[in-house]
mmCIF file of C-alpha atoms in Angstrom:
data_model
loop_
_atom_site.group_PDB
_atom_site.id
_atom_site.type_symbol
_atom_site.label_atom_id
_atom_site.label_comp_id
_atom_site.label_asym_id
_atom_site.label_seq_id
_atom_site.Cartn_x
_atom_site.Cartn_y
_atom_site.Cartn_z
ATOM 1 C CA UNK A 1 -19.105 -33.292 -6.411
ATOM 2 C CA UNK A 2 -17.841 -36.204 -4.225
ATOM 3 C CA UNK A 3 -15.524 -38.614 -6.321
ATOM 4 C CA UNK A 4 -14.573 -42.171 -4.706
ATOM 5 C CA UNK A 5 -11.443 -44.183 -5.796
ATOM 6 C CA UNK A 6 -12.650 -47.712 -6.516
ATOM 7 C CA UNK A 7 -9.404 -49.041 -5.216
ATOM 8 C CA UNK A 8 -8.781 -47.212 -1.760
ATOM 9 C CA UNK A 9 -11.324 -45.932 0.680
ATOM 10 C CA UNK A 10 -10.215 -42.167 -0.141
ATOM 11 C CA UNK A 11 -13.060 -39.624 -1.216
ATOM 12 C CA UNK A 12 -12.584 -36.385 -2.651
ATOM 13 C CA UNK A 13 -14.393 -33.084 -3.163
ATOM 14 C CA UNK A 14 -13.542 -31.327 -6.301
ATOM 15 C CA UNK A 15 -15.384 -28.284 -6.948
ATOM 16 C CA UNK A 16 -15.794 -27.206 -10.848
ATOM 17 C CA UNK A 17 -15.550 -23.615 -12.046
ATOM 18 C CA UNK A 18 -14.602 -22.587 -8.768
ATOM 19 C CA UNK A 19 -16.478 -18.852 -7.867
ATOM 20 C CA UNK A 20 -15.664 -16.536 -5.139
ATOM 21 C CA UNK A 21 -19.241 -17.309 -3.419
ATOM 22 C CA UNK A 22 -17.443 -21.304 -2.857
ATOM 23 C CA UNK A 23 -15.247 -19.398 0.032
ATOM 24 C CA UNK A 24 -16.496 -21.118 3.099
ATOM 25 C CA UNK A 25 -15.841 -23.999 5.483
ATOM 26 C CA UNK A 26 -16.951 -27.786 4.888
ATOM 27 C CA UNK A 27 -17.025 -30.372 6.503
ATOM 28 C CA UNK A 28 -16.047 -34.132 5.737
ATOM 29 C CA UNK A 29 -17.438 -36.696 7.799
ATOM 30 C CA UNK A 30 -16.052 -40.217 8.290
ATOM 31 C CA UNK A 31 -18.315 -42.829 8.907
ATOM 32 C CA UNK A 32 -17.236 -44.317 12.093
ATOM 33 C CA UNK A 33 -18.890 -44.983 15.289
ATOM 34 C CA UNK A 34 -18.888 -42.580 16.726
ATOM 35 C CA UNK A 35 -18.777 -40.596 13.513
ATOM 36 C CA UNK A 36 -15.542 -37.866 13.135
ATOM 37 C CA UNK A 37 -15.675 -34.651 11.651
ATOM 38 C CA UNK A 38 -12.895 -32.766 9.694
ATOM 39 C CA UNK A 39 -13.915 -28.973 8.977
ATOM 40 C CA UNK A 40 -11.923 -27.365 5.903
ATOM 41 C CA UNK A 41 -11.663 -23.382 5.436
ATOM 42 C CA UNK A 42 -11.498 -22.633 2.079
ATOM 43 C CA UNK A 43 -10.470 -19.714 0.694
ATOM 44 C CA UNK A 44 -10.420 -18.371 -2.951
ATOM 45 C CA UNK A 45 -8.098 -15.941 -4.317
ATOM 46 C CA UNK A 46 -8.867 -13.780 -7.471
ATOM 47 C CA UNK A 47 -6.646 -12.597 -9.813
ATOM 48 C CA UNK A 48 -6.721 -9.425 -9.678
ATOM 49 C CA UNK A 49 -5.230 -6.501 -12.532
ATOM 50 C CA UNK A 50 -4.290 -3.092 -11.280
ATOM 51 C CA UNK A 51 -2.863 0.012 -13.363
ATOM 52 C CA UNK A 52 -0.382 1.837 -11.414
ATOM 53 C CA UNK A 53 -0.683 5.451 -10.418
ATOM 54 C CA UNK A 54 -4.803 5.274 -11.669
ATOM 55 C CA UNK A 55 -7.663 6.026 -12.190
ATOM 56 C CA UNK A 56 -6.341 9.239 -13.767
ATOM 57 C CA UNK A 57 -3.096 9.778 -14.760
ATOM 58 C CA UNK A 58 -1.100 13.070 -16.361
ATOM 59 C CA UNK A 59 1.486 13.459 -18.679
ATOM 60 C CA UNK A 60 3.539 16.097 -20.103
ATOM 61 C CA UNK A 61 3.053 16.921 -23.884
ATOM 62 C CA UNK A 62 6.167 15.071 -25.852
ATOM 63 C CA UNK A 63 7.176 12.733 -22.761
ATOM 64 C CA UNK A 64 6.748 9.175 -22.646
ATOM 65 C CA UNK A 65 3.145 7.798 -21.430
ATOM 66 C CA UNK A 66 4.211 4.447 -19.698
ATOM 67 C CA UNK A 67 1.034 2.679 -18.082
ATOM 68 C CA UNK A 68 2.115 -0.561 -16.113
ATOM 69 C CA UNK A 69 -0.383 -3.104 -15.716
ATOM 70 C CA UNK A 70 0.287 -6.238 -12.761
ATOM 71 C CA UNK A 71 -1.590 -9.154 -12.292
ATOM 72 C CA UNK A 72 -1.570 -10.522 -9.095
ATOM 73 C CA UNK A 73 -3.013 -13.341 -6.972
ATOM 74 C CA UNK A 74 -2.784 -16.372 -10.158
ATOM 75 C CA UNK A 75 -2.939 -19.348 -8.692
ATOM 76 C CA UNK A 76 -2.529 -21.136 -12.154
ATOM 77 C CA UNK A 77 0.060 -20.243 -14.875
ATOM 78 C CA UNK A 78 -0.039 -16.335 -15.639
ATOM 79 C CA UNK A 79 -2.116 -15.525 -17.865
ATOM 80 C CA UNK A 80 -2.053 -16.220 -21.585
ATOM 81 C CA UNK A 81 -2.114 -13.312 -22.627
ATOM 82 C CA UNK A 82 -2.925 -9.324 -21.905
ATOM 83 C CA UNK A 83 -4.821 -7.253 -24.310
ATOM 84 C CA UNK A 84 -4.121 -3.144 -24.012
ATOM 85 C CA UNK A 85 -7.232 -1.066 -25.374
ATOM 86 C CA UNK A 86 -7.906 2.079 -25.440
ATOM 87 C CA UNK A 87 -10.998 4.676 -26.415
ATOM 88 C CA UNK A 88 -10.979 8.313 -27.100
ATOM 89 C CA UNK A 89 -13.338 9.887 -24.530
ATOM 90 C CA UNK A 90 -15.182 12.324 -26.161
ATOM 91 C CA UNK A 91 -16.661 10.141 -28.945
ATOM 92 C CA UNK A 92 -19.829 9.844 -28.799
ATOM 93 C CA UNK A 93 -20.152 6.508 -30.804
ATOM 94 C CA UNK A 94 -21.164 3.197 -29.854
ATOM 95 C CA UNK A 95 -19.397 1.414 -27.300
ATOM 96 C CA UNK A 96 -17.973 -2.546 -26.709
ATOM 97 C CA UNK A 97 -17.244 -1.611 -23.209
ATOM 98 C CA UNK A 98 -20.008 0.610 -20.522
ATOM 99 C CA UNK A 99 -16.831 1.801 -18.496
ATOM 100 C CA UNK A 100 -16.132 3.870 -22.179
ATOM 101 C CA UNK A 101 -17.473 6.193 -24.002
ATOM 102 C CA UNK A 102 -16.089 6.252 -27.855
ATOM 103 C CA UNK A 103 -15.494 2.717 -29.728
ATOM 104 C CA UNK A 104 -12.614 0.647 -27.812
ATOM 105 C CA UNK A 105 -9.858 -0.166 -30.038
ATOM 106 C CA UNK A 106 -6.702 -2.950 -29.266
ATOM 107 C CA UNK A 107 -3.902 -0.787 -28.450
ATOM 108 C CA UNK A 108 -1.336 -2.514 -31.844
ATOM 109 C CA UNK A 109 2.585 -1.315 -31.411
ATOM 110 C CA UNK A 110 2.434 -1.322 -34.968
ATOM 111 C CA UNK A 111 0.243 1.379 -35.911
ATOM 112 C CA UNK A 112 0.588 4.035 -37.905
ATOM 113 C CA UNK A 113 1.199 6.567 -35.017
ATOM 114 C CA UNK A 114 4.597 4.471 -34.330
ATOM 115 C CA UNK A 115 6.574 4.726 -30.645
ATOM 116 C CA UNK A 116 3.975 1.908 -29.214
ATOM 117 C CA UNK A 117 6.012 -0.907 -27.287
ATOM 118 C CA UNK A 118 4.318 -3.374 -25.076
ATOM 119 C CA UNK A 119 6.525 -5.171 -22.627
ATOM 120 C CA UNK A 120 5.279 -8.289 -20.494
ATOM 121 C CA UNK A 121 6.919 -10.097 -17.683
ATOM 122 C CA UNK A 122 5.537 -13.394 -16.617
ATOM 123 C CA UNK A 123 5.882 -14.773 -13.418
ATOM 124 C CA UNK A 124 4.058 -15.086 -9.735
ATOM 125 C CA UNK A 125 3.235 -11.255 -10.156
ATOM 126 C CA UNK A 126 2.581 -10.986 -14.052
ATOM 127 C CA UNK A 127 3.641 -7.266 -15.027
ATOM 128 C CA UNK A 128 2.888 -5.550 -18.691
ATOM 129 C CA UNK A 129 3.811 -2.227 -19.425
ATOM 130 C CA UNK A 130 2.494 -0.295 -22.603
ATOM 131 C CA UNK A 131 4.673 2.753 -23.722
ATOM 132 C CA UNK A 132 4.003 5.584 -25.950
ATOM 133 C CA UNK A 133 6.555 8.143 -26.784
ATOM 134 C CA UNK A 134 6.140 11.110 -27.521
ATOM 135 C CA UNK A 135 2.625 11.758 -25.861
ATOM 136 C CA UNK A 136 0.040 13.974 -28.006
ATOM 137 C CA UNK A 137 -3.194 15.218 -26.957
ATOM 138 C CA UNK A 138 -4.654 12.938 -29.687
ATOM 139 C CA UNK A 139 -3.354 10.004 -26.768
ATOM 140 C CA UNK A 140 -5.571 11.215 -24.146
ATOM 141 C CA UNK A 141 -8.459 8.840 -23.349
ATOM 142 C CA UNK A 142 -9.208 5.534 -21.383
ATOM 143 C CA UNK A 143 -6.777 2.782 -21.572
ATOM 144 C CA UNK A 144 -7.427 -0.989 -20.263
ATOM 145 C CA UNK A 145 -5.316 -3.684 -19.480
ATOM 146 C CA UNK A 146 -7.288 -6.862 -20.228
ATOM 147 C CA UNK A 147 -5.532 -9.940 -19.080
ATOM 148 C CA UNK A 148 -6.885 -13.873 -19.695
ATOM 149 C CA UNK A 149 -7.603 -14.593 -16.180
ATOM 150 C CA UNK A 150 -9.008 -11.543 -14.512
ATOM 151 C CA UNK A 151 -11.220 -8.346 -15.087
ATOM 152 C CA UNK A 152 -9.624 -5.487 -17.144
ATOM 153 C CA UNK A 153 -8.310 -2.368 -14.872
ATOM 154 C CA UNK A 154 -8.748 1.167 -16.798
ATOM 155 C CA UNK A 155 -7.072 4.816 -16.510
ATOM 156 C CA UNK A 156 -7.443 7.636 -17.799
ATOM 157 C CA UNK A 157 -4.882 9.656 -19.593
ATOM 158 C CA UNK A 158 -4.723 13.334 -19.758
ATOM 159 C CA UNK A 159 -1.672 14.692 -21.522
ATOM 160 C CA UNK A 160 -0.737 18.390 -20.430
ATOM 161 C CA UNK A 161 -0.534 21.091 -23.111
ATOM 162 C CA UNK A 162 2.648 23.151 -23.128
ATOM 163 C CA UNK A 163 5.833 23.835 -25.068
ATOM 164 C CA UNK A 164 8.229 20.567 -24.692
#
């Protein structure tokens, strides 16, 4: 959409909902005799959230599982917020989520199981980490990191059997 300021002779593009496709070059044209041309390369950068060490990831039976999410690329504040879930894989109930296969469920540090901690660090490169003592195999499954302003990375955990 062009916008024109009743008071100056200045026009201005603003693009609404702004979509990867948008990337491109335009052109703005100034009506003069003869008439110039300014050509614009736009570029749009997507947040993007990323699980280190994925898409599968081991731990040793009784160690700590520590999955740490970072957002990168926000143009805008970080995000508001970043939702951890996670879904046993060998259910074979309904699903919120096609990249799952049992029911997802919000990863909560104050469940029952206890040793859940969620630590976030907002800045230019937004960083959450999600840490589970004590790993059991009951902790194996998929585990997303869900953020406001981008699509949710998964892992998978597998926790190794053994004495500790």
């Amino acid at each position: 959409m062009a916008l024109h300021h009743p008071l100056d002779d200045d026009w201005t593009l603003q693009i609404k909902w702004v979509q990867k496709r948008d990337a491109g070059i335009y052109e703005c044209q100034i009506s003069t005799l003869p008439v110039q041309a300014y050509f614009i390369n736009l570029n749009i950068v997507v947040p993007t959230a990323t699980i280190i060490g994925g898409p599968d990831i081991y731990v040793n039976y009784g160690s700590t599982i520590n999955l740490t999410c970072t957002i990168t690329h926000s143009t805008e504040p970080p995000p508001a917020y970043i939702f951890w879930y996670y879904s046993k894989e060998d259910d074979n109930t309904s699903t919120n989520s096609p990249s799952t296969k049992g029911p997802v469920r919000v990863v909560s540090y104050d469940s029952e199981r206890g040793g859940v901690s969620i630590i976030t660090d907002k800045g230019d490169v937004t960083t959450s980490r999600l840490l589970i003592t004590n790993a059991l195999p009951s902790d194996e499954g998929r585990y997303s990191c869900s953020p406001s302003n981008a699509d949710m990375a998964t892992v998978r955990v597998h926790v190794l059997s053994g004495i500790p």
